[in-house]
Amino acid sequence: MFRVDCSRLRFLVIDDNGYMRRIIRTLLHGFGTREVFEAEDGAAGLESFATHLPDVVITDWSMPVFDGIELTKMIRQPDTSPNPFVPIIMITGYAERNRVFEARDAGVSEMLVKPISAKGLYQRIAKVVLNPRPFIRTDTYFGPDRRHLVKADAYKGRGAAASFLKGPSAG
Amino acid sequence: MTNRDTPVEDSVPNTIEQDFGDTRVIHLSGTLRAKAAVRSADAGGVDDLSIAAAESAMKDLSGDFQNWMGDEVNRLIAAFDEYRSKGPAERDIANLFRAAHDIRGQATAFGYPLAAEIAGSLAKLLDKIEPDYLPTQLIAHHVDAVRAVYRSQIRDYANPVAVQIIHNLKKAIDRCVEARAKAVAEEQKFARGR
């Protein structure tokens, strides 16, 4: 069984609400993380993303000017983004089904509906680190496989990836 | 790393791509895992120690929550005052929505779940109905209710009056949203029939 050593990860937290940033930072430090960068809107977040190259991005959805969905779409630009594969955890007050689909279609890796808890946040981090979904690239989409329930096993035995995926570290 | 862990002998960061015509599947196995996964004796892979440490850190922070909640309530009141002070054509609901939305998301963590519920109801109204059709009086009831919950320090659902008020506000919002949706449908039907 594995767990995540958060002290080895660099996080970028993007939220326009200073209190929420403080809560997330506190939780991350509690998990052992040392490197937490913050930005207060999507534009500043994108700049910070390019500067600090975080391992995991945690962003709010609703932000003025440049929201979490737009930020995600910018990060998931395979030809221009410094790391289009970075896991993006979206923290939001929106729990409606259509909102979840919208986030998924933008390329969000995991969603966490407020109120935020230590366990909920840790579980999302563990999921993107230990069991990342494969990425899909089509003419109209670049991001994590949107079929949440499909595991990498589904691709086993298909083409050159077969031996790679059958290894012990298959995610 | 603690003594309950052993390092992972994981693969080096690696990716492989599969081509399915118009779709490419890219496997990233071994990237972040190689960096941050550690073998652990904990059952289920849930890191109880890390979670407990984070919860403890949150508890230390919670002394500030009362003031933070006060700031958020004041922000909501100020946003509503600004909204109400302007004519219908000049009204901008963005600040009001953001203030309500933030309370919906944070008030439970701050110890005010009822305020979160009321603010959630208000955010729904502001999100679902066009600014020209928003009922100002109903917005005012929500803002007053959030303020009352905070000032009276109502932190749980044991207060029957507060619970009844939330129920009534929610019903009013649902009726309002439903009526507007019906009106929009009628307008569209009428426009198609012309």
Short mmCIF file of C-alpha atoms in Angstrom, two decimals:
data_model
loop_
_atom_site.label_atom_id
_atom_site.label_comp_id
_atom_site.label_asym_id
_atom_site.label_seq_id
_atom_site.Cartn_x
_atom_site.Cartn_y
_atom_site.Cartn_z
CA MET A 1 0.00 0.00 0.00
CA PHE A 2 1.19 3.50 -0.79
CA ARG A 3 0.70 6.90 0.69
CA VAL A 4 1.75 10.32 -0.54
CA ASP A 5 4.68 12.13 1.02
CA CYS A 6 3.45 15.69 0.51
CA SER A 7 6.79 17.14 1.62
CA ARG A 8 8.11 16.18 -1.80
CA LEU A 9 5.43 18.04 -3.69
CA ARG A 10 5.15 21.68 -4.72
CA PHE A 11 1.64 23.14 -4.74
CA LEU A 12 0.10 26.20 -6.32
CA VAL A 13 -3.11 27.43 -4.67
CA ILE A 14 -5.27 29.87 -6.66
CA ASP A 15 -8.24 31.46 -4.94
CA ASP A 16 -9.41 35.05 -4.80
CA ASN A 17 -10.52 34.62 -1.20
CA GLY A 18 -7.60 35.09 1.18
CA TYR A 19 -9.26 33.11 3.96
CA MET A 20 -9.75 30.10 1.73
CA ARG A 21 -6.11 30.28 0.60
CA ARG A 22 -5.07 30.37 4.24
CA ILE A 23 -7.20 27.28 5.03
CA ILE A 24 -5.80 25.31 2.09
CA ARG A 25 -2.24 26.36 2.91
CA THR A 26 -2.76 25.30 6.54
CA LEU A 27 -4.03 21.89 5.48
CA LEU A 28 -1.14 21.40 3.04
CA HIS A 29 1.42 22.35 5.67
CA GLY A 30 -0.35 19.92 7.99
CA PHE A 31 0.22 17.20 5.38
CA GLY A 32 3.92 18.06 5.49
CA THR A 33 4.15 20.22 2.37
CA ARG A 34 6.84 22.86 2.49
CA GLU A 35 6.41 24.56 -0.86
CA VAL A 36 3.03 26.24 -1.31
CA PHE A 37 2.69 29.14 -3.72
CA GLU A 38 -0.41 31.31 -3.85
CA ALA A 39 -2.17 33.46 -6.42
CA GLU A 40 -5.37 35.42 -6.08
CA ASP A 41 -6.82 35.09 -9.56
CA GLY A 42 -6.49 33.04 -12.70
CA ALA A 43 -4.15 35.44 -14.49
CA ALA A 44 -1.74 35.66 -11.56
CA GLY A 45 -2.12 31.90 -11.15
CA LEU A 46 -1.07 31.26 -14.72
CA GLU A 47 2.00 33.43 -14.28
CA SER A 48 2.88 31.68 -11.04
CA PHE A 49 2.33 28.31 -12.72
CA ALA A 50 4.91 29.15 -15.40
CA THR A 51 7.36 30.52 -12.83
CA HIS A 52 7.19 27.87 -10.13
CA LEU A 53 6.17 24.77 -12.12
CA PRO A 54 4.12 23.19 -9.31
CA ASP A 55 3.48 19.46 -9.10
CA VAL A 56 -0.20 20.00 -8.25
CA VAL A 57 -2.50 22.97 -8.89
CA ILE A 58 -5.40 23.63 -6.53
CA THR A 59 -7.81 26.23 -7.83
CA ASP A 60 -11.13 27.78 -7.02
CA TRP A 61 -13.74 27.84 -9.78
CA SER A 62 -15.35 31.22 -9.28
CA MET A 63 -12.84 34.06 -9.53
CA PRO A 64 -13.13 37.52 -11.04
CA VAL A 65 -11.82 38.22 -14.55
CA PHE A 66 -10.19 34.84 -15.20
CA ASP A 67 -11.88 31.91 -13.50
CA GLY A 68 -10.77 28.37 -12.68
CA ILE A 69 -12.28 26.89 -15.85
CA GLU A 70 -10.45 29.36 -18.09
CA LEU A 71 -7.26 28.77 -16.13
CA THR A 72 -7.60 25.01 -16.60
CA LYS A 73 -8.12 25.39 -20.34
CA MET A 74 -4.97 27.53 -20.59
CA ILE A 75 -2.90 25.04 -18.62
CA ARG A 76 -4.18 22.17 -20.79
CA GLN A 77 -2.83 23.73 -23.99
CA PRO A 78 -0.41 21.00 -25.06
CA ASP A 79 1.64 23.19 -27.39
CA THR A 80 2.11 26.23 -25.18
CA SER A 81 1.75 25.19 -21.54
CA PRO A 82 4.91 24.53 -19.48
CA ASN A 83 3.22 21.37 -18.11
CA PRO A 84 -0.16 20.49 -19.66
CA PHE A 85 -0.24 17.23 -17.64
CA VAL A 86 -0.18 18.85 -14.21
CA PRO A 87 -2.95 17.55 -11.93
CA ILE A 88 -5.59 20.22 -11.32
CA ILE A 89 -7.82 19.90 -8.27
CA MET A 90 -10.77 22.26 -8.41
CA ILE A 91 -12.31 23.37 -5.13
CA THR A 92 -15.77 24.76 -5.61
CA GLY A 93 -19.10 25.56 -4.06
CA TYR A 94 -20.82 24.22 -7.17
CA ALA A 95 -22.11 20.68 -6.80
CA GLU A 96 -24.59 20.58 -9.68
CA ARG A 97 -24.18 17.84 -12.27
CA ASN A 98 -23.81 20.25 -15.21
CA ARG A 99 -21.03 22.08 -13.35
CA VAL A 100 -19.16 18.83 -12.76
CA PHE A 101 -19.37 18.05 -16.48
CA GLU A 102 -18.18 21.54 -17.37
CA ALA A 103 -15.13 21.16 -15.12
CA ARG A 104 -14.43 17.69 -16.47
CA ASP A 105 -14.63 18.93 -20.07
CA ALA A 106 -12.19 21.74 -19.32
CA GLY A 107 -9.61 19.18 -18.15
CA VAL A 108 -9.95 19.29 -14.37
CA SER A 109 -8.43 16.19 -12.73
CA GLU A 110 -10.43 16.11 -9.49
CA MET A 111 -13.17 18.18 -7.89
CA LEU A 112 -13.66 18.90 -4.22
CA VAL A 113 -16.93 20.50 -3.18
CA LYS A 114 -16.83 22.90 -0.23
CA PRO A 115 -16.83 22.74 2.73
CA ILE A 116 -13.28 21.51 2.47
CA SER A 117 -11.95 18.88 4.89
CA ALA A 118 -8.47 17.53 5.56
CA LYS A 119 -9.53 14.03 4.53
CA GLY A 120 -11.25 15.19 1.36
CA LEU A 121 -8.25 17.19 0.21
CA TYR A 122 -5.77 14.41 1.06
CA GLN A 123 -7.87 11.87 -0.87
CA ARG A 124 -7.86 14.05 -3.99
CA ILE A 125 -4.10 14.56 -3.75
CA ALA A 126 -3.57 10.83 -3.24
CA LYS A 127 -5.71 10.07 -6.27
CA VAL A 128 -3.86 12.36 -8.68
CA VAL A 129 -0.47 11.19 -7.42
CA LEU A 130 -1.04 7.46 -6.96
CA ASN A 131 -3.73 6.73 -9.54
CA PRO A 132 -3.57 9.33 -12.28
CA ARG A 133 -5.91 8.81 -15.21
CA PRO A 134 -4.38 8.56 -18.67
CA PHE A 135 -4.49 11.70 -20.79
CA ILE A 136 -6.53 11.91 -23.95
CA ARG A 137 -5.64 14.01 -26.95
CA THR A 138 -8.17 14.61 -29.71
CA ASP A 139 -8.85 17.52 -32.05
CA THR A 140 -11.20 19.04 -29.50
CA TYR A 141 -9.95 17.86 -26.10
CA PHE A 142 -6.71 17.52 -24.18
CA GLY A 143 -6.87 16.38 -20.58
CA PRO A 144 -7.43 13.46 -18.23
CA ASP A 145 -9.60 10.62 -19.52
CA ARG A 146 -13.12 11.88 -18.85
CA ARG A 147 -14.40 8.40 -18.16
CA HIS A 148 -13.69 8.45 -14.44
CA LEU A 149 -14.47 4.82 -13.88
CA VAL A 150 -12.24 3.48 -16.61
CA LYS A 151 -8.92 2.38 -15.23
CA ALA A 152 -5.67 2.00 -17.11
CA ASP A 153 -6.43 -1.73 -17.25
CA ALA A 154 -8.85 -0.94 -20.05
CA TYR A 155 -5.91 -0.14 -22.27
CA LYS A 156 -3.91 -3.26 -21.39
CA GLY A 157 -3.03 -5.49 -24.26
CA ARG A 158 -3.65 -2.73 -26.74
CA GLY A 159 -0.59 -1.88 -28.84
CA ALA A 160 2.81 -0.95 -27.50
CA ALA A 161 1.48 0.18 -24.15
CA ALA A 162 0.67 -3.36 -23.07
CA SER A 163 3.96 -4.25 -21.38
CA PHE A 164 4.34 -0.78 -19.91
CA LEU A 165 0.92 -0.90 -18.29
CA LYS A 166 1.32 -4.40 -16.96
CA GLY A 167 4.28 -3.25 -14.86
CA PRO A 168 3.98 -2.82 -11.07
CA SER A 169 3.75 0.95 -11.29
CA ALA A 170 0.81 1.05 -13.65
CA GLY A 171 -1.43 3.91 -12.66
CA MET B 1 9.91 10.15 5.89
CA THR B 2 8.92 8.27 9.01
CA ASN B 3 10.07 4.83 10.02
CA ARG B 4 6.72 3.33 8.99
CA ASP B 5 7.59 3.98 5.37
CA THR B 6 9.93 2.44 2.88
CA PRO B 7 10.93 4.14 -0.36
CA VAL B 8 9.13 3.19 -3.51
CA GLU B 9 11.21 1.48 -6.13
CA ASP B 10 9.16 3.04 -8.82
CA SER B 11 9.92 3.57 -12.46
CA VAL B 12 11.59 6.74 -13.62
CA PRO B 13 9.21 9.38 -14.97
CA ASN B 14 7.93 8.00 -18.20
CA THR B 15 5.12 8.37 -20.67
CA ILE B 16 3.87 6.24 -23.49
CA GLU B 17 1.32 7.06 -26.16
CA GLN B 18 -1.22 4.86 -27.87
CA ASP B 19 -2.66 5.95 -31.19
CA PHE B 20 -6.33 5.10 -31.86
CA GLY B 21 -6.76 7.12 -35.03
CA ASP B 22 -8.28 10.42 -34.07
CA THR B 23 -7.56 9.82 -30.37
CA ARG B 24 -4.23 9.50 -28.62
CA VAL B 25 -4.00 8.02 -25.13
CA ILE B 26 -1.04 9.20 -23.08
CA HIS B 27 -0.01 7.23 -19.99
CA LEU B 28 1.94 9.11 -17.35
CA SER B 29 2.57 6.30 -14.95
CA GLY B 30 5.58 6.83 -12.73
CA THR B 31 5.86 10.63 -12.81
CA LEU B 32 4.45 12.01 -9.57
CA ARG B 33 4.36 8.52 -8.09
CA ALA B 34 8.12 8.29 -8.42
CA LYS B 35 8.48 11.61 -6.70
CA ALA B 36 6.05 11.38 -3.81
CA ALA B 37 4.68 7.85 -3.28
CA VAL B 38 6.03 5.93 -0.31
CA ARG B 39 5.18 2.44 0.81
CA SER B 40 3.15 2.54 3.95
CA ALA B 41 1.91 0.02 6.45
CA ASP B 42 -1.30 2.01 6.91
CA ALA B 43 -4.35 0.06 5.87
CA GLY B 44 -6.13 1.35 2.83
CA GLY B 45 -3.38 3.78 1.88
CA VAL B 46 -5.07 6.55 3.88
CA ASP B 47 -2.49 8.56 5.72
CA ASP B 48 -4.23 9.03 9.05
CA LEU B 49 -1.25 10.76 10.62
CA SER B 50 -1.07 13.43 7.93
CA ILE B 51 -4.82 13.97 8.07
CA ALA B 52 -4.74 14.26 11.86
CA ALA B 53 -1.85 16.75 11.65
CA ALA B 54 -3.79 18.85 9.14
CA GLU B 55 -6.93 18.75 11.29
CA SER B 56 -4.89 19.83 14.28
CA ALA B 57 -3.44 22.73 12.29
CA MET B 58 -6.97 23.74 11.31
CA LYS B 59 -8.00 23.66 14.96
CA ASP B 60 -5.18 26.06 15.78
CA LEU B 61 -6.43 28.33 13.02
CA SER B 62 -10.06 28.17 14.13
CA GLY B 63 -9.59 30.92 16.71
CA ASP B 64 -9.66 33.34 13.77
CA PHE B 65 -12.84 31.94 12.20
CA GLN B 66 -15.22 34.14 14.19
CA ASN B 67 -13.57 37.30 12.86
CA TRP B 68 -13.26 35.91 9.36
CA MET B 69 -16.96 35.09 9.31
CA GLY B 70 -17.71 38.62 10.50
CA ASP B 71 -15.67 40.02 7.61
CA GLU B 72 -17.51 37.83 5.11
CA VAL B 73 -20.92 38.84 6.48
CA ASN B 74 -19.94 42.52 6.30
CA ARG B 75 -18.81 42.01 2.72
CA LEU B 76 -22.21 40.53 1.86
CA ILE B 77 -24.04 43.43 3.52
CA ALA B 78 -21.85 46.00 1.73
CA ALA B 79 -22.38 44.28 -1.63
CA PHE B 80 -26.14 44.29 -1.10
CA ASP B 81 -26.13 47.96 -0.04
CA GLU B 82 -24.24 48.80 -3.21
CA TYR B 83 -26.66 46.72 -5.28
CA ARG B 84 -29.69 48.36 -3.73
CA SER B 85 -28.32 51.89 -4.04
CA LYS B 86 -28.19 51.73 -7.82
CA GLY B 87 -30.94 51.85 -10.39
CA PRO B 88 -31.94 48.62 -12.14
CA ALA B 89 -29.95 49.49 -15.26
CA GLU B 90 -26.73 50.09 -13.33
CA ARG B 91 -26.90 47.15 -10.96
CA ASP B 92 -24.04 44.69 -11.05
CA ILE B 93 -24.67 41.45 -9.21
CA ALA B 94 -21.07 40.20 -9.48
CA ASN B 95 -19.94 41.41 -6.04
CA LEU B 96 -23.14 40.29 -4.39
CA PHE B 97 -22.91 36.85 -5.97
CA ARG B 98 -19.26 36.45 -5.01
CA ALA B 99 -19.96 37.41 -1.40
CA ALA B 100 -22.87 34.94 -1.17
CA HIS B 101 -20.91 32.25 -2.97
CA ASP B 102 -17.94 32.61 -0.61
CA ILE B 103 -20.14 32.32 2.47
CA ARG B 104 -21.80 29.25 0.97
CA GLY B 105 -18.37 27.66 0.60
CA GLN B 106 -16.73 28.73 3.84
CA ALA B 107 -19.30 29.32 6.55
CA THR B 108 -19.55 25.63 7.46
CA ALA B 109 -15.80 25.51 8.05
CA PHE B 110 -16.13 28.66 10.15
CA GLY B 111 -18.82 26.99 12.29
CA TYR B 112 -21.93 28.51 10.71
CA PRO B 113 -23.59 25.82 8.58
CA LEU B 114 -26.98 27.58 8.60
CA ALA B 115 -25.43 30.73 7.19
CA ALA B 116 -23.81 28.58 4.49
CA GLU B 117 -27.20 27.16 3.59
CA ILE B 118 -28.90 30.57 3.42
CA ALA B 119 -26.06 32.03 1.36
CA GLY B 120 -26.23 29.00 -0.93
CA SER B 121 -29.90 29.68 -1.50
CA LEU B 122 -29.13 33.32 -2.33
CA ALA B 123 -26.29 32.34 -4.68
CA LYS B 124 -28.71 30.01 -6.47
CA LEU B 125 -31.19 32.86 -6.97
CA LEU B 126 -28.49 35.19 -8.30
CA ASP B 127 -27.14 32.47 -10.57
CA LYS B 128 -30.44 31.30 -12.04
CA ILE B 129 -32.35 34.51 -12.63
CA GLU B 130 -31.38 37.37 -14.94
CA PRO B 131 -30.52 40.61 -13.08
CA ASP B 132 -33.58 42.45 -14.41
CA TYR B 133 -35.92 39.91 -12.84
CA LEU B 134 -34.29 39.54 -9.43
CA PRO B 135 -36.65 40.14 -6.49
CA THR B 136 -34.80 42.66 -4.33
CA GLN B 137 -36.97 41.99 -1.29
CA LEU B 138 -36.17 38.28 -1.33
CA ILE B 139 -32.45 39.08 -1.58
CA ALA B 140 -32.85 41.40 1.41
CA HIS B 141 -34.46 38.59 3.44
CA HIS B 142 -31.47 36.37 2.76
CA VAL B 143 -28.92 39.03 3.68
CA ASP B 144 -30.84 39.77 6.89
CA ALA B 145 -31.02 36.07 7.73
CA VAL B 146 -27.26 35.58 7.29
CA ARG B 147 -26.61 38.63 9.46
CA ALA B 148 -29.02 37.38 12.14
CA VAL B 149 -27.46 33.92 12.22
CA TYR B 150 -24.03 35.44 12.69
CA ARG B 151 -25.03 38.05 15.28
CA SER B 152 -27.07 35.54 17.27
CA GLN B 153 -24.28 32.99 17.03
CA ILE B 154 -26.61 30.30 15.71
CA ARG B 155 -24.20 27.51 14.94
CA ASP B 156 -26.37 24.41 14.65
CA TYR B 157 -29.77 23.17 13.61
CA ALA B 158 -31.20 23.08 17.15
CA ASN B 159 -32.86 26.48 16.72
CA PRO B 160 -36.35 25.75 15.31
CA VAL B 161 -37.00 29.35 14.23
CA ALA B 162 -33.78 29.49 12.22
CA VAL B 163 -34.52 26.13 10.60
CA GLN B 164 -38.05 27.25 9.65
CA ILE B 165 -36.72 30.50 8.17
CA ILE B 166 -34.22 28.57 6.04
CA HIS B 167 -36.98 26.25 4.87
CA ASN B 168 -39.21 29.17 3.91
CA LEU B 169 -36.42 31.04 2.11
CA LYS B 170 -35.54 27.94 0.13
CA LYS B 171 -39.15 27.41 -0.86
CA ALA B 172 -39.44 31.04 -1.94
CA ILE B 173 -36.29 30.72 -4.06
CA ASP B 174 -37.50 27.50 -5.68
CA ARG B 175 -40.85 29.08 -6.53
CA CYS B 176 -39.15 32.14 -7.93
CA VAL B 177 -36.67 30.18 -10.07
CA GLU B 178 -39.43 27.88 -11.30
CA ALA B 179 -41.72 30.80 -12.21
CA ARG B 180 -38.95 32.52 -14.14
CA ALA B 181 -38.08 29.31 -15.98
CA LYS B 182 -41.75 28.93 -16.96
CA ALA B 183 -41.91 32.55 -18.14
CA VAL B 184 -38.77 32.08 -20.25
CA ALA B 185 -40.24 28.93 -21.79
CA GLU B 186 -43.45 30.81 -22.59
CA GLU B 187 -41.50 33.67 -24.16
CA GLN B 188 -39.54 31.25 -26.31
CA LYS B 189 -42.72 29.46 -27.36
CA PHE B 190 -44.32 32.76 -28.26
CA ALA B 191 -41.24 33.87 -30.24
CA ARG B 192 -41.23 30.59 -32.19
CA GLY B 193 -44.94 30.93 -32.99
CA ARG B 194 -44.61 34.44 -34.46
#
